[in-house]
Coordinates of C-alpha atoms in Angstrom, one line a residue:
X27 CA 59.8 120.1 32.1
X28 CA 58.6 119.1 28.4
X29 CA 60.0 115.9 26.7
X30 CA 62.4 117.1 23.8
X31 CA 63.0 116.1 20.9
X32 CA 66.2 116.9 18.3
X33 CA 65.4 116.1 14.9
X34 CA 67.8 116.7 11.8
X35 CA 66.6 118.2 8.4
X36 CA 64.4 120.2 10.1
X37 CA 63.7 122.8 6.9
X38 CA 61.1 121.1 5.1
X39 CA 59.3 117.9 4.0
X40 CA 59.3 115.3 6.8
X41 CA 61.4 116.8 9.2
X42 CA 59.3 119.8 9.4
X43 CA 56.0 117.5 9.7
X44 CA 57.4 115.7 12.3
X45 CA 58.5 118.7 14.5
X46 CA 55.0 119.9 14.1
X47 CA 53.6 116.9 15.2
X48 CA 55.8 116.4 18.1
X49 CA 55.2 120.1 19.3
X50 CA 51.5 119.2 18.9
X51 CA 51.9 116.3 21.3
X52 CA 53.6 119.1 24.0
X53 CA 57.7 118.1 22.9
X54 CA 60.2 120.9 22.9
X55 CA 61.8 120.8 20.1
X56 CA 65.4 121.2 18.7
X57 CA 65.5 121.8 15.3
X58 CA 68.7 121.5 12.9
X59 CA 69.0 121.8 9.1
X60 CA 71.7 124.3 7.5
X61 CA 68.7 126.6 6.1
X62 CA 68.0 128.0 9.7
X63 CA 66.1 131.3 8.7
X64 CA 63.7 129.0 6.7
X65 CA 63.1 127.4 10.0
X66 CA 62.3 130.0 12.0
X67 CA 60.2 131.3 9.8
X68 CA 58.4 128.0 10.1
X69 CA 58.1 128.0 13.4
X70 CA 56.7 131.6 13.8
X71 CA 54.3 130.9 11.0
X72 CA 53.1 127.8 13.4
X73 CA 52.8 130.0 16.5
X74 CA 55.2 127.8 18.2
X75 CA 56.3 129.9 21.0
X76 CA 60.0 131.0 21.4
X77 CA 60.4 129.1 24.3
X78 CA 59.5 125.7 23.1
X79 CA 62.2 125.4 20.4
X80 CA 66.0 126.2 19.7
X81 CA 67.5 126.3 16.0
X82 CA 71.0 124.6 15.4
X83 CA 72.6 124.8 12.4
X84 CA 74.7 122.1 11.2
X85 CA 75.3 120.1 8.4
X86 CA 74.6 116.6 8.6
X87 CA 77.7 115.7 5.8
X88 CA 80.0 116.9 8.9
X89 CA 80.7 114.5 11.7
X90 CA 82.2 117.6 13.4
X91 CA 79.1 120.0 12.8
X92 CA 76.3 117.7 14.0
X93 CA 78.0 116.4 16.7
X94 CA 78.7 120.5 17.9
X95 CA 74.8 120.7 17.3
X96 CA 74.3 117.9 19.5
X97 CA 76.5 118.7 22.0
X98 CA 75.0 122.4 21.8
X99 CA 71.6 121.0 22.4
X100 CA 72.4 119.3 25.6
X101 CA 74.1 122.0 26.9
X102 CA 71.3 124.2 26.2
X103 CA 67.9 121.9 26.5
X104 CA 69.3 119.1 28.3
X105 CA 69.5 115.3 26.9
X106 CA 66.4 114.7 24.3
X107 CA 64.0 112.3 24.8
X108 CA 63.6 111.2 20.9
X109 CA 66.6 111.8 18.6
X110 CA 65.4 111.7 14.8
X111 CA 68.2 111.3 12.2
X112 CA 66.0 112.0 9.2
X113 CA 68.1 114.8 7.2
X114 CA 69.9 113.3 4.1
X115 CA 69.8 113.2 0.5
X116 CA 68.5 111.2 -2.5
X117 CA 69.8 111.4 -6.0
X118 CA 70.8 109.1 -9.0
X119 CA 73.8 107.9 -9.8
X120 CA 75.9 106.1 -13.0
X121 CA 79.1 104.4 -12.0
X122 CA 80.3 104.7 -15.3
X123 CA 80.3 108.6 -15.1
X124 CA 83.6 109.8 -12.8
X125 CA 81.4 112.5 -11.4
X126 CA 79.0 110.1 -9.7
X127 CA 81.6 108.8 -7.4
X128 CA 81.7 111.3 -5.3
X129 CA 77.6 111.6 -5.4
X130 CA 78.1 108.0 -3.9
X131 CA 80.4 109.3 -1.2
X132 CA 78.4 112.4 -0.6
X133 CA 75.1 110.3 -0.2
X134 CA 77.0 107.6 2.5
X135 CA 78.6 110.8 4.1
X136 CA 74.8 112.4 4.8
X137 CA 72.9 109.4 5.0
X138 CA 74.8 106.7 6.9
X139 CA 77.9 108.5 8.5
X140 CA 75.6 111.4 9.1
X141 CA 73.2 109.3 10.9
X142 CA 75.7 107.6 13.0
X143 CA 77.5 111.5 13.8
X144 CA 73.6 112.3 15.1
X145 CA 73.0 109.3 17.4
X146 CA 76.6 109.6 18.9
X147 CA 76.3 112.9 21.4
X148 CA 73.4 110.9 23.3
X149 CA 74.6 107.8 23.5
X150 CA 76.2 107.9 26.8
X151 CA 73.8 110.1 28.1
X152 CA 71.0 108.0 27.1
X153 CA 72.7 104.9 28.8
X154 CA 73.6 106.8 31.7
X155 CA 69.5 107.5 32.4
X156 CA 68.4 104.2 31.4
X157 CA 65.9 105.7 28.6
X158 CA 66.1 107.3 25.3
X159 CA 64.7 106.9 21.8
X160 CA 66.9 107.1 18.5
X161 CA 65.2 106.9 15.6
X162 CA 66.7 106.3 12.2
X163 CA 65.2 107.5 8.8
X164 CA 65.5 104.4 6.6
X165 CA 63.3 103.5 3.1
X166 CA 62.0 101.2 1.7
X167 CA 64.4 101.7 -1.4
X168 CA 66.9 100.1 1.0
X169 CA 65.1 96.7 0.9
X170 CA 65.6 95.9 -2.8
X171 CA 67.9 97.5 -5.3
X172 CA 66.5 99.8 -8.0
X173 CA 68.3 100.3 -11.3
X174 CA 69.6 104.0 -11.2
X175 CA 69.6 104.4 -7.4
X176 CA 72.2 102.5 -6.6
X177 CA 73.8 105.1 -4.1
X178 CA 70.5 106.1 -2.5
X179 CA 69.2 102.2 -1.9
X180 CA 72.9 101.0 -1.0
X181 CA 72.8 104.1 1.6
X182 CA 69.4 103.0 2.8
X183 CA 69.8 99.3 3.1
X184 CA 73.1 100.4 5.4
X185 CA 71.0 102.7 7.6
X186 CA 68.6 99.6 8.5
X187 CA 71.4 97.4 9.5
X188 CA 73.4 99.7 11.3
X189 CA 70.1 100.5 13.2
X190 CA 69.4 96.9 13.7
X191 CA 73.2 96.6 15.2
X192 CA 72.8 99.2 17.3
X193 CA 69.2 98.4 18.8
X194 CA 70.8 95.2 20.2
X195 CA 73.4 97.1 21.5
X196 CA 71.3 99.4 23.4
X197 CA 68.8 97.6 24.3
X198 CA 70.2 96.1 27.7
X199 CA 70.8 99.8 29.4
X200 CA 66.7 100.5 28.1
X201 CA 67.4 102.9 24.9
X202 CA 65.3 101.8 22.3
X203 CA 66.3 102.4 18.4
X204 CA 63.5 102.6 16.1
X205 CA 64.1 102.8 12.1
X206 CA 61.2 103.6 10.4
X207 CA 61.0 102.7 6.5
X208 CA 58.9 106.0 4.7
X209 CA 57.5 104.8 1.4
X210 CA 56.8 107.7 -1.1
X211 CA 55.9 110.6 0.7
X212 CA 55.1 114.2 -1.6
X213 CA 57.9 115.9 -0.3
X214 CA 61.1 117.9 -2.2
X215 CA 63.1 114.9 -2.5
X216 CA 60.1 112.5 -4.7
X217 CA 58.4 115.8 -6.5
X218 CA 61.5 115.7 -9.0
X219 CA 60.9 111.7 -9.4
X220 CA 59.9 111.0 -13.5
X221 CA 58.0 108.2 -12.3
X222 CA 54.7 106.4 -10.8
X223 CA 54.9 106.4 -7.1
X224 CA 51.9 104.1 -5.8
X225 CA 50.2 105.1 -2.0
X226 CA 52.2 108.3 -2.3
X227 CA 51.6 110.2 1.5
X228 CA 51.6 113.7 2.4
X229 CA 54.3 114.7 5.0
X230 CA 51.3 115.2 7.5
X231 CA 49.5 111.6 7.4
X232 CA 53.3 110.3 7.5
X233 CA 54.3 112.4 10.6
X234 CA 51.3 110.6 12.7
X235 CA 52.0 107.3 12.1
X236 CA 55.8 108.1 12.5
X237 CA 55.0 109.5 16.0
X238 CA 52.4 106.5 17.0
X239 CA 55.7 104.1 15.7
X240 CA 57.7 105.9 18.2
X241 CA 56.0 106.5 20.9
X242 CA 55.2 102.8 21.0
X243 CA 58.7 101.8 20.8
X244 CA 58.1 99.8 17.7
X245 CA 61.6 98.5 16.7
X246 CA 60.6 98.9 12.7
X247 CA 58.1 100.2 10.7
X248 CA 57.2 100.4 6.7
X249 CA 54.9 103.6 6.4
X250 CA 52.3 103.3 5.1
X251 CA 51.7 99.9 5.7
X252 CA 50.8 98.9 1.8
X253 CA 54.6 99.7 1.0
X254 CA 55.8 97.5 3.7
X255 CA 53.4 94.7 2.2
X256 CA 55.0 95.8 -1.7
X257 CA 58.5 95.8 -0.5
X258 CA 58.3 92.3 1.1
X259 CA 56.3 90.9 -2.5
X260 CA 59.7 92.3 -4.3
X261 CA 62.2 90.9 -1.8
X262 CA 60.4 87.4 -2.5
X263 CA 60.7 87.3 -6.0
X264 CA 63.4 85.5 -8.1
X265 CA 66.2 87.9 -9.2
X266 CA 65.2 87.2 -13.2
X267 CA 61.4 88.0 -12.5
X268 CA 62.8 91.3 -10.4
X269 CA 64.7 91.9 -13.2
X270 CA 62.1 91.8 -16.0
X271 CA 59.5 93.6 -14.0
X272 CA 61.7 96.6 -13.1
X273 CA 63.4 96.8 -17.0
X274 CA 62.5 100.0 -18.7
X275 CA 61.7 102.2 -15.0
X276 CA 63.0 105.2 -15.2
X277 CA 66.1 105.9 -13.2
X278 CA 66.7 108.9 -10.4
X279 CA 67.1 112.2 -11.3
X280 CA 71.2 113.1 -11.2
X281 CA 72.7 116.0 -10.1
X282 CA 74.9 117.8 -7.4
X283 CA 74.0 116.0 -4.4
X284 CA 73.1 118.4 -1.1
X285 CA 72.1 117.4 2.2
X286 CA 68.7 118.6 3.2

């Protein structure tokens, strides 16, 4: 039988890229995202065949609902080979406005508890084999903070470490964690951004060097690599220079955050 792969926020952008791209390489797939029709009608549009995927529909701001979709996939596919927690959200946020407060817990809820409510059906199972892959959507807006993104960057910054953690955990009983950084790729979440984003990707040209990062078992990754090189540049410099270079930027879109 196939390899499979479960991958969250299935419905569009980079979730959708990489299913293709795995299905291309001769995965199964299990989809989930909460706009299920929108991927099936991806996936007959692709002339993936009925028997190479199943559709779960959860919603990554649940523990209880992705878990279910895990467990449902095991029970139906059999224990993945790659899990990809890449559903979430990214919005702007003002901590002097009320309102934003709970865009801060929504975002942590979907990116970061989410994540963590993705990973946890396969653990055991994964151990249990001896081999496994779980791979965690980070950013690099989680390496330095960006006025206005507070929630998104804090959310981000926590999905690296928690991956980190949880690579040295696994790593004795041979399951390998991978977190991949994504720079600005031209998907639904950056097309509402009001500002400049340099070495900008399409989903596509993202999704193969994503897949190469896995397959390898590359522990971290910055894609594309000119990001990675950017982000370390900004981590180096003095907090007044940071400062001064980033006064003026715009800040992130707000409004009613919903996981993707």
């Amino acid at each position: 039988m196939s390899r499979l792969v479960f991958i969250t926020g299935a419905s569009s952008g980079i979730g959708q890229a990489l299913a293709l791209r795995f299905f291309q390489a001769g995965y199964r797939l299990a989809l989930v995202a909460r706009r299920t029709s929108e991927v099936e009608s991806w996936a007959q549009a692709h002339g993936i065949s009925a028997d190479s995927y199943k559709i779960y529909s959860a919603d990554v701001a649940s523990s209880n609902s992705i878990v279910a979709a895990g467990q449902a996939c095991m029970a139906a596919q059999g224990v993945p080979d790659v899990v990809v927690a890449n559903a979430g959200i990214s919005i702007g946020m003002d901590t002097a406005v009320r309102e934003d407060l709970e865009v801060m817990a929504q975002t942590f809820a979907a990116n970061n508890i989410g994540l963590a409510a993705t990973f946890h059906p396969f653990v055991a199972a994964m151990v249990q084999r001896g081999s496994g892959s779980l791979v965690g959507i980070g950013s690099v807006a989680g390496i330095r903070g960006l006025p206005g993104h507070g929630a998104y960057c804090a959310s981000k910054a926590a999905v690296i470490s928690y991956c980190e953690s949880l690579r040295g955990e696994l790593r004795p009983a041979g399951v390998k964690v991978v977190t991949l950084c994504p720079g600005y790729i031209d998907t639904p979440l950056t097309q509402k951004n009001g500002y400049a984003m340099p070495f900008l990707m399409q989903p596509e040209a993202f999704a193969d060097k994503a897949f190469a990062a896995i397959e390898a078992g590359a522990s971290y990754r910055v894609i594309p690599w000119q990001m990675g090189v950017v982000a370390k540049l900004l981590r180096l410099l003095p907090n007044a220079v940071f400062d001064k270079a980033l006064a003026g930027r715009p800040r992130k879109h707000r409004q009613p955050a919903k996981p993707l």
